């Protein structure tokens, strides 16, 4: 994407480094979310900021583009340091340029937006604490809940919500040449060690930049940027997955060339992060009727659904499991049991991850790059919330919603019901430009504090015999300080202590 502005009389930045300019006013969309305790939830007034990669990047002394289409200007950017000295990031018109709008606690992301100066594809945004800092979340021992509507994103698209170990200020304090900071969406990193990020560590990633042959807005530079990643939600209306990705380092760090590994390098597992992760996709785990469009699925993606993710501590204070629940039509619905031989379970645990790699014959890069212990350590530290809508120029999103690798019949290759010829980026941009996803009602707090609903009743299951009065349904509260309700769980579930304030039936 590029931006050419006719207005040249506005205030220009005079500082030198990766800067912020003010030809465009930066008005971040407001977004309300809730912080919860055992006694209730209270609203927090936040906002979101678009990633620096999407922003208009131009000369600090004029409106001349530093980056046009998928190429750097060779005069302004002969090398990364000079480029950072001569170029700046500018403010964003969120709705007109990026198709991003908000109302109350809901954020809406549009796939393709035709603006006055450009055609924008997708977006990536971060929740802000204040004008200059990202909102940070300590996930270990807590749960994160949100509502999502994926009815308008089909095969090949990904409405993602996830956490990464970015710096709170976008790297402004660590890297003196980064003058823009979180206010302008800098500092991105993830477990793919992406090399398409335009500024890394306060320096332009223009060295050895190769424009993409298929993506008119992107390319690959010499450097990548790595950090742990917790994918809470990668989904469209056909498939969904949640996936932890550990790294050897718990904080953002840069990498160089193919040693970065991940999607953007020739050797996928060469880097310090696990690009595959340990995923739980119900379809991939053998349940093809749990998630999809229509009332014949346990989770009907034609309707809004509440997604609950619990990061449960064990007795040693470390991560013991990552549990997924859904709430739809006021029913709490547990994640389905895996139907893969040798890979049982309905939650992500250390043993589940190890068994999955064996069952599917996948490289166990998860344990080589920090494993379960490393992921526990990452979740114990503050992470940044990311919300995005994107398509995939590398694998057409087949790894999420179709068969991948293409044509494979091995266990784990079937990930969704989308055709193997679906997901072509150019086709999606032309045929479904008005696709959109909405995230809303974000809540964060101790286990059991962010959601409510009745016990689950899967549509396919026969009715169970009526339980005695005074029993607690599956995933309901059955104990804890100041709790005065029933403590007996419906059969066959037992009351498990999560913390002093909350016990749960499962």
Coordinates of C-alpha atoms in Angstrom, one line a residue:
X1 CA 0.0 0.0 0.0
X2 CA 1.2 3.5 -0.7
X3 CA -0.1 6.9 0.2
X4 CA 0.5 10.2 -1.7
X5 CA -0.8 13.3 0.0
X6 CA -1.4 16.6 -1.8
X7 CA -1.4 18.7 1.4
X8 CA 2.2 19.9 2.0
X9 CA 1.5 22.8 4.3
X10 CA 0.9 20.8 7.4
X11 CA 3.5 20.6 10.2
X12 CA 6.5 18.4 9.4
X13 CA 8.6 16.5 11.9
X14 CA 12.1 17.8 12.5
X15 CA 13.6 15.0 14.7
X16 CA 15.9 12.4 13.1
X17 CA 15.5 8.6 13.3
X18 CA 12.5 6.3 12.8
X19 CA 10.1 9.2 13.3
X20 CA 6.5 10.2 13.6
X21 CA 5.2 12.9 11.2
X22 CA 2.0 14.9 11.4
X23 CA 0.7 15.5 7.9
X24 CA -2.2 13.2 8.9
X25 CA -3.9 13.5 12.3
X26 CA -3.7 10.3 14.4
X27 CA -7.1 9.6 15.9
X28 CA -7.2 6.1 17.4
X29 CA -10.5 4.3 17.5
X30 CA -11.7 4.0 21.1
X31 CA -12.4 0.4 22.4
X32 CA -13.9 -0.4 25.8
X33 CA -12.9 -3.7 27.5
X34 CA -13.4 -5.1 30.9
X35 CA -11.1 -6.1 33.7
X36 CA -12.7 -8.7 36.0
X37 CA -12.3 -10.0 39.6
X38 CA -14.2 -12.7 41.5
X39 CA -16.7 -10.0 42.5
X40 CA -17.4 -8.6 39.0
X41 CA -16.1 -6.7 36.0
X42 CA -15.3 -3.0 35.5
X43 CA -14.9 -1.2 32.1
X44 CA -11.6 0.1 30.9
X45 CA -11.5 2.8 28.3
X46 CA -8.9 1.9 25.8
X47 CA -8.1 2.4 22.1
X48 CA -6.4 0.5 19.2
X49 CA -3.5 1.5 17.0
X50 CA -2.7 0.2 13.5
X51 CA 0.6 -1.5 12.9
X52 CA 3.4 0.7 11.5
X53 CA 3.7 -1.6 8.5
X54 CA 0.4 -0.3 7.2
X55 CA 1.2 3.4 7.6
X56 CA 2.2 6.0 5.1
X57 CA 6.0 6.2 5.2
X58 CA 7.4 9.4 3.7
X59 CA 10.3 11.9 3.9
X60 CA 10.6 13.9 7.0
X61 CA 10.9 17.1 4.9
X62 CA 8.2 16.5 2.3
X63 CA 5.3 14.2 1.3
X64 CA 7.6 12.1 -0.9
X65 CA 7.1 8.4 -0.3
X66 CA 9.9 6.4 1.2
X67 CA 8.0 3.2 0.4
X68 CA 5.7 2.9 -2.7
X69 CA 3.8 -0.3 -3.5
X70 CA 6.3 -2.9 -2.3
X71 CA 9.6 -1.0 -2.9
X72 CA 11.8 1.4 -1.0
X73 CA 12.9 4.7 -2.5
X74 CA 16.6 4.2 -3.3
X75 CA 17.4 7.8 -2.8
X76 CA 15.8 8.2 0.6
X77 CA 16.7 4.6 1.7
X78 CA 20.1 3.5 0.3
X79 CA 20.5 1.6 3.6
X80 CA 18.4 1.0 6.7
X81 CA 20.0 3.6 9.0
X82 CA 19.8 6.4 6.5
X83 CA 16.2 5.4 5.7
X84 CA 15.3 5.6 9.4
X85 CA 17.0 9.0 9.6
X86 CA 15.2 10.5 6.5
X87 CA 11.8 8.8 6.8
X88 CA 8.8 8.9 9.1
X89 CA 5.5 7.2 9.9
X90 CA 2.4 9.3 9.7
X91 CA -1.0 9.4 11.3
X92 CA -3.9 7.2 10.2
X93 CA -7.4 7.6 8.8
X94 CA -8.7 4.4 10.4
X95 CA -12.1 4.1 8.7
X96 CA -11.3 5.8 5.3
X97 CA -8.0 4.1 4.7
X98 CA -7.9 0.9 6.7
X99 CA -11.6 -0.1 7.1
X100 CA -11.3 -0.1 10.9
X101 CA -14.2 1.1 13.0
X102 CA -15.2 0.8 16.6
X103 CA -18.3 1.3 18.7
X104 CA -18.3 0.8 22.4
X105 CA -16.7 -2.6 23.1
X106 CA -16.8 -3.7 19.4
X107 CA -14.0 -3.5 16.8
X108 CA -14.7 -4.1 13.2
X109 CA -12.1 -4.9 10.6
X110 CA -12.9 -4.9 6.8
X111 CA -10.8 -6.9 4.4
X112 CA -10.4 -4.5 1.4
X113 CA -10.9 -0.7 1.7
X114 CA -10.7 1.6 -1.3
X115 CA -9.5 4.9 0.1
X116 CA -8.8 8.3 -1.5
X117 CA -5.1 7.5 -2.0
X118 CA -4.8 3.7 -1.9
X119 CA -6.4 0.3 -1.8
X120 CA -5.8 -1.3 1.6
X121 CA -5.8 -5.0 2.2
X122 CA -6.3 -6.3 5.8
X123 CA -5.0 -4.8 9.0
X124 CA -3.3 -5.5 12.2
X125 CA -4.1 -3.6 15.4
X126 CA -3.0 -3.5 19.0
X127 CA -4.9 -2.6 22.2
X128 CA -3.5 0.6 23.9
X129 CA -3.2 1.4 27.5
X130 CA -2.7 5.1 26.8
X131 CA -1.4 7.2 23.9
X132 CA 2.2 5.9 24.1
X133 CA 1.9 2.4 25.6
X134 CA 0.4 -0.9 24.6
X135 CA -2.0 -2.6 27.1
X136 CA -0.1 -5.5 28.7
X137 CA -1.7 -8.8 29.8
X138 CA -0.3 -11.4 32.3
X139 CA -2.1 -14.5 31.0
X140 CA -0.7 -17.2 33.3
X141 CA -3.3 -18.1 36.0
X142 CA -6.0 -16.0 34.3
X143 CA -8.5 -16.2 31.5
X144 CA -9.2 -14.1 28.4
X145 CA -12.7 -13.9 26.9
X146 CA -14.2 -12.1 23.8
X147 CA -17.1 -12.3 21.4
X148 CA -16.4 -12.8 17.7
X149 CA -18.5 -12.8 14.6
X150 CA -16.8 -14.7 11.7
X151 CA -19.9 -15.2 9.5
X152 CA -18.5 -12.8 6.9
X153 CA -15.1 -14.4 6.5
X154 CA -14.8 -17.6 4.5
X155 CA -12.2 -19.9 3.1
X156 CA -8.7 -18.3 2.8
X157 CA -9.3 -15.5 5.3
X158 CA -8.1 -15.4 8.9
X159 CA -9.7 -13.1 11.6
X160 CA -7.0 -13.5 14.3
X161 CA -6.8 -12.5 17.9
X162 CA -3.5 -13.3 19.6
X163 CA -0.8 -12.2 22.1
X164 CA 2.9 -11.5 21.4
X165 CA 5.8 -10.5 23.6
X166 CA 6.3 -7.0 22.2
X167 CA 7.8 -4.2 24.2
X168 CA 5.2 -2.1 26.0
X169 CA 6.4 1.1 24.3
X170 CA 7.0 -0.5 20.9
X171 CA 10.7 -0.6 21.4
X172 CA 11.1 3.1 21.9
X173 CA 13.2 2.8 25.1
X174 CA 15.4 -0.1 23.9
X175 CA 16.2 1.3 20.5
X176 CA 17.2 5.0 20.6
X177 CA 16.5 5.5 16.9
X178 CA 12.8 4.5 17.3
X179 CA 11.2 7.9 17.9
X180 CA 7.7 6.7 16.9
X181 CA 7.0 4.0 19.4
X182 CA 3.8 2.3 20.3
X183 CA 1.8 5.5 19.5
X184 CA 2.5 4.6 15.8
X185 CA 2.3 0.8 16.1
X186 CA 6.0 -0.1 16.1
X187 CA 7.8 -3.1 17.6
X188 CA 5.9 -6.0 16.1
X189 CA 7.3 -9.5 16.5
X190 CA 6.0 -13.1 16.4
X191 CA 7.1 -16.7 16.3
X192 CA 7.4 -16.7 12.5
X193 CA 10.3 -14.1 12.9
X194 CA 8.7 -12.1 10.1
X195 CA 11.0 -10.5 7.6
X196 CA 8.3 -8.4 6.0
X197 CA 8.3 -5.8 8.9
X198 CA 9.5 -2.5 7.5
X199 CA 11.2 -1.2 10.6
X200 CA 13.0 -3.4 13.1
X201 CA 14.9 -2.2 16.2
X202 CA 14.5 1.4 15.0
X203 CA 16.1 0.8 11.6
X204 CA 14.4 0.4 8.2
X205 CA 14.5 -3.2 6.9
X206 CA 15.4 -1.9 3.5
X207 CA 18.7 -3.7 3.2
X208 CA 18.5 -6.6 0.6
X209 CA 14.7 -6.0 0.4
X210 CA 13.1 -8.2 -2.2
X211 CA 9.6 -7.1 -3.4
X212 CA 7.0 -9.9 -3.3
X213 CA 6.1 -11.5 -6.6
X214 CA 2.5 -12.0 -5.5
X215 CA 1.8 -9.3 -3.0
X216 CA 1.9 -5.8 -4.4
X217 CA 2.2 -4.2 -1.0
X218 CA 4.9 -6.4 0.7
X219 CA 8.4 -7.9 0.4
X220 CA 11.1 -9.6 2.5
X221 CA 14.1 -7.8 4.0
X222 CA 17.4 -9.0 5.4
X223 CA 16.1 -8.9 9.0
X224 CA 13.3 -10.5 11.0
X225 CA 11.8 -9.9 14.4
X226 CA 11.1 -12.8 16.8
X227 CA 9.2 -13.3 20.1
X228 CA 6.8 -15.8 21.7
X229 CA 3.3 -15.9 20.4
X230 CA 0.0 -17.2 21.9
X231 CA -2.6 -17.6 19.2
X232 CA -5.9 -17.4 21.0
X233 CA -8.0 -17.4 17.9
X234 CA -7.1 -18.0 14.2
X235 CA -10.4 -18.6 12.4
X236 CA -12.9 -18.1 9.7
X237 CA -16.4 -19.6 9.5
X238 CA -15.0 -23.0 8.4
X239 CA -12.2 -23.7 10.8
X240 CA -10.6 -22.5 14.0
X241 CA -7.4 -23.2 16.0
X242 CA -5.6 -22.0 19.1
X243 CA -1.9 -22.4 19.3
X244 CA 1.0 -21.6 21.6
X245 CA 4.4 -20.9 20.0
X246 CA 7.5 -20.8 22.3
X247 CA 10.8 -19.1 21.6
X248 CA 14.2 -19.5 23.1
X249 CA 14.1 -15.8 24.1
X250 CA 11.2 -14.4 26.1
X251 CA 11.6 -10.9 24.6
X252 CA 11.7 -9.4 21.2
X253 CA 14.9 -9.9 19.3
X254 CA 16.0 -9.5 15.7
X255 CA 17.4 -12.2 13.4
X256 CA 19.2 -12.2 10.0
X257 CA 18.4 -13.9 6.7
X258 CA 17.4 -17.5 6.5
X259 CA 18.6 -18.0 10.0
X260 CA 15.3 -16.4 11.1
X261 CA 13.4 -19.6 10.0
X262 CA 9.6 -19.4 9.8
X263 CA 7.4 -18.6 6.8
X264 CA 9.8 -16.1 5.3
X265 CA 12.9 -18.2 5.1
X266 CA 14.1 -21.2 3.1
X267 CA 14.8 -23.3 6.2
X268 CA 11.6 -23.2 8.3
X269 CA 13.1 -24.5 11.6
X270 CA 16.4 -22.5 11.5
X271 CA 15.3 -19.8 13.9
X272 CA 14.9 -19.4 17.6
X273 CA 11.1 -19.7 17.6
X274 CA 8.7 -22.5 16.9
X275 CA 6.8 -21.5 13.7
X276 CA 4.4 -24.5 13.9
X277 CA 3.4 -24.3 17.5
X278 CA 1.1 -26.9 19.2
X279 CA -2.3 -26.3 17.7
X280 CA -5.8 -27.5 18.7
X281 CA -8.0 -27.4 15.6
X282 CA -11.1 -29.5 16.2
X283 CA -11.4 -30.6 12.6
X284 CA -7.7 -31.6 12.5
X285 CA -8.2 -33.5 15.7
X286 CA -11.0 -35.6 14.0
X287 CA -14.2 -33.8 14.9
X288 CA -15.7 -32.5 11.7
X289 CA -19.1 -31.4 13.1
X290 CA -18.0 -29.3 16.0
X291 CA -17.4 -25.9 14.3
X292 CA -18.9 -24.5 11.2
X293 CA -21.8 -22.6 9.6
X294 CA -25.3 -23.9 10.5
X295 CA -27.3 -25.4 13.4
X296 CA -25.8 -28.9 12.7
X297 CA -22.5 -27.8 14.2
X298 CA -21.9 -27.5 18.0
X299 CA -20.6 -24.0 17.3
X300 CA -22.7 -22.3 14.7
X301 CA -20.4 -19.7 13.0
X302 CA -23.4 -17.9 11.4
X303 CA -23.9 -16.5 14.9
X304 CA -21.7 -14.6 17.3
X305 CA -19.9 -16.8 19.8
X306 CA -18.1 -16.1 23.1
X307 CA -14.6 -17.6 23.2
X308 CA -13.0 -18.3 26.6
X309 CA -9.3 -19.3 27.0
X310 CA -8.0 -20.3 30.4
X311 CA -4.3 -20.4 31.3
X312 CA -4.4 -22.8 34.3
X313 CA -1.6 -23.1 36.8
X314 CA -0.5 -26.3 38.3
X315 CA 0.5 -26.8 41.9
X316 CA 4.1 -25.7 41.0
X317 CA 2.8 -22.4 39.8
X318 CA 3.7 -23.2 36.2
X319 CA 1.3 -23.6 33.3
X320 CA -0.6 -26.9 33.5
X321 CA -3.0 -26.6 30.6
X322 CA -4.6 -24.1 28.2
X323 CA -8.3 -24.8 28.2
X324 CA -10.9 -23.6 25.7
X325 CA -14.6 -23.0 26.3
X326 CA -17.3 -21.5 24.2
X327 CA -20.6 -19.8 25.1
X328 CA -23.4 -19.7 22.5
X329 CA -27.1 -19.4 23.1
X330 CA -26.3 -19.1 26.8
X331 CA -24.8 -22.6 26.8
X332 CA -21.2 -23.3 27.9
X333 CA -19.7 -25.7 25.4
X334 CA -16.4 -27.4 26.1
X335 CA -13.7 -28.0 23.5
X336 CA -14.2 -31.4 21.9
X337 CA -12.2 -34.5 22.7
X338 CA -9.5 -35.3 20.1
X339 CA -10.4 -38.4 18.1
X340 CA -6.8 -39.0 16.9
X341 CA -5.4 -42.4 18.0
X342 CA -2.6 -41.8 20.5
X343 CA -3.4 -38.1 20.8
X344 CA -6.3 -37.8 23.2
X345 CA -7.5 -34.8 25.2
X346 CA -9.6 -31.7 24.9
X347 CA -7.1 -29.1 26.1
X348 CA -3.6 -28.2 25.2
X349 CA -1.1 -29.7 27.7
X350 CA 2.5 -30.7 27.6
X351 CA 1.6 -34.4 27.0
X352 CA -1.0 -33.4 24.3
X353 CA 1.7 -31.5 22.4
X354 CA 4.2 -34.3 22.6
X355 CA 1.7 -36.9 21.5
X356 CA 0.4 -34.7 18.6
X357 CA 3.9 -34.4 17.1
X358 CA 4.2 -38.2 17.1
X359 CA 0.6 -38.9 15.9
X360 CA 0.9 -36.5 13.0
X361 CA 4.6 -37.1 12.2
X362 CA 5.4 -33.4 12.5
X363 CA 8.8 -32.0 13.5
X364 CA 8.9 -31.4 17.2
X365 CA 10.3 -27.9 17.0
X366 CA 8.0 -27.0 19.9
X367 CA 10.2 -28.7 22.4
X368 CA 13.4 -27.6 20.7
X369 CA 12.5 -23.9 21.0
X370 CA 11.5 -23.8 24.7
X371 CA 8.7 -26.3 24.9
X372 CA 6.0 -26.2 27.5
X373 CA 8.2 -24.7 30.2
X374 CA 9.3 -21.9 27.8
X375 CA 5.6 -21.2 26.9
X376 CA 4.8 -21.0 30.6
X377 CA 7.5 -18.5 31.2
X378 CA 6.3 -16.4 28.2
X379 CA 2.7 -16.4 29.5
X380 CA 3.9 -15.3 33.0
X381 CA 5.3 -12.1 31.4
X382 CA 3.3 -9.2 30.0
X383 CA 2.1 -9.7 26.4
X384 CA 0.4 -7.4 23.9
X385 CA -3.0 -8.1 22.4
X386 CA -3.2 -8.2 18.6
X387 CA -6.3 -8.3 16.4
X388 CA -6.0 -8.7 12.6
X389 CA -7.7 -9.7 9.4
X390 CA -5.5 -11.2 6.7
X391 CA -5.0 -13.5 3.8
X392 CA -2.0 -15.7 3.0
X393 CA 0.3 -15.3 0.1
X394 CA 2.5 -18.2 1.2
X395 CA 0.0 -21.1 1.6
X396 CA -3.4 -19.7 0.8
X397 CA -4.5 -20.4 4.5
X398 CA -4.8 -24.1 3.6
X399 CA -3.0 -24.9 6.9
X400 CA -6.1 -23.5 8.7
X401 CA -9.1 -24.5 6.7
X402 CA -8.3 -27.1 4.0
X403 CA -5.9 -30.0 3.4
X404 CA -2.2 -29.2 4.0
X405 CA 0.2 -30.1 2.6
X406 CA -1.9 -30.2 -0.5
X407 CA -2.9 -33.6 -1.6
X408 CA -1.7 -35.2 1.6
X409 CA -3.7 -38.1 3.2
X410 CA -1.5 -38.4 6.3
X411 CA -3.0 -37.9 9.8
X412 CA -3.3 -34.2 10.7
X413 CA -3.3 -33.0 7.1
X414 CA -7.1 -32.5 7.0
X415 CA -7.7 -29.1 8.7
X416 CA -11.0 -28.0 7.3
X417 CA -13.5 -28.5 4.5
X418 CA -12.4 -25.7 2.2
X419 CA -11.3 -26.8 -1.3
X420 CA -7.6 -27.2 -1.9
X421 CA -7.8 -24.6 -4.7
X422 CA -9.3 -22.0 -2.3
X423 CA -7.6 -19.1 -0.6
X424 CA -5.9 -17.5 -3.6
X425 CA -5.2 -13.9 -2.4
X426 CA -5.9 -12.2 -5.8
X427 CA -9.2 -14.0 -6.1
X428 CA -10.2 -13.1 -2.5
X429 CA -9.5 -9.4 -3.1
X430 CA -11.6 -9.4 -6.2
X431 CA -14.5 -11.6 -5.2
X432 CA -15.0 -11.0 -1.4
X433 CA -13.5 -7.5 -0.8
X434 CA -16.3 -6.7 1.7
X435 CA -15.4 -9.6 4.0
X436 CA -15.2 -8.4 7.6
X437 CA -14.7 -9.7 11.2
X438 CA -15.8 -8.1 14.5
X439 CA -14.3 -8.6 18.0
X440 CA -16.2 -7.4 21.0
X441 CA -16.9 -7.7 24.7
X442 CA -13.2 -8.4 25.7
X443 CA -12.8 -9.4 29.3
X444 CA -9.8 -10.4 31.3
X445 CA -9.5 -11.7 34.9
X446 CA -9.0 -14.7 37.2
X447 CA -10.3 -18.1 36.1
X448 CA -14.1 -18.2 36.0
X449 CA -14.6 -14.4 36.3
X450 CA -15.2 -13.4 32.7
X451 CA -18.2 -15.5 31.4
X452 CA -21.5 -17.1 32.4
X453 CA -23.9 -19.6 31.0
X454 CA -25.6 -23.0 31.5
X455 CA -23.8 -26.3 31.2
X456 CA -23.1 -27.6 27.8
X457 CA -25.5 -29.8 25.8
X458 CA -24.0 -30.9 22.5
X459 CA -26.7 -31.2 19.7
X460 CA -25.7 -34.7 18.7
X461 CA -25.8 -36.2 22.2
X462 CA -28.9 -37.9 23.5
X463 CA -30.6 -36.3 26.5
X464 CA -29.0 -37.2 29.8
X465 CA -31.1 -38.4 32.8
X466 CA -32.1 -35.5 34.9
X467 CA -29.6 -34.6 37.6
X468 CA -30.6 -34.2 41.3
X469 CA -31.5 -30.6 42.3
X470 CA -28.5 -28.7 43.6
X471 CA -25.8 -30.0 41.2
X472 CA -23.5 -27.9 39.1
X473 CA -23.3 -28.3 35.3
X474 CA -20.0 -28.9 33.5
X475 CA -17.7 -25.9 33.6
X476 CA -19.8 -24.3 36.3
X477 CA -18.5 -22.9 39.6
X478 CA -18.6 -25.4 42.5
X479 CA -16.5 -23.8 45.2
X480 CA -14.2 -21.0 46.3
X481 CA -14.0 -18.2 48.9
X482 CA -17.3 -16.5 49.4
X483 CA -19.1 -19.1 47.2
X484 CA -22.3 -20.3 48.7
X485 CA -23.8 -22.4 45.9
X486 CA -24.0 -26.2 45.4
X487 CA -20.7 -28.1 45.3
X488 CA -21.7 -31.4 43.7
X489 CA -21.1 -31.7 40.0
X490 CA -23.3 -33.4 37.4
X491 CA -22.1 -36.8 36.6
X492 CA -19.4 -37.7 35.5
X493 CA -17.6 -34.4 36.4
X494 CA -15.7 -33.6 39.6
X495 CA -15.2 -30.3 41.4
X496 CA -11.6 -29.1 40.7
X497 CA -9.9 -26.3 42.6
X498 CA -8.5 -23.7 40.2
X499 CA -7.6 -21.1 42.9
X500 CA -8.7 -20.0 46.4
X501 CA -11.6 -18.1 44.8
X502 CA -12.8 -20.5 42.2
X503 CA -13.4 -24.2 41.7
X504 CA -14.8 -25.6 38.5
X505 CA -16.7 -28.8 37.4
X506 CA -15.0 -30.7 34.6

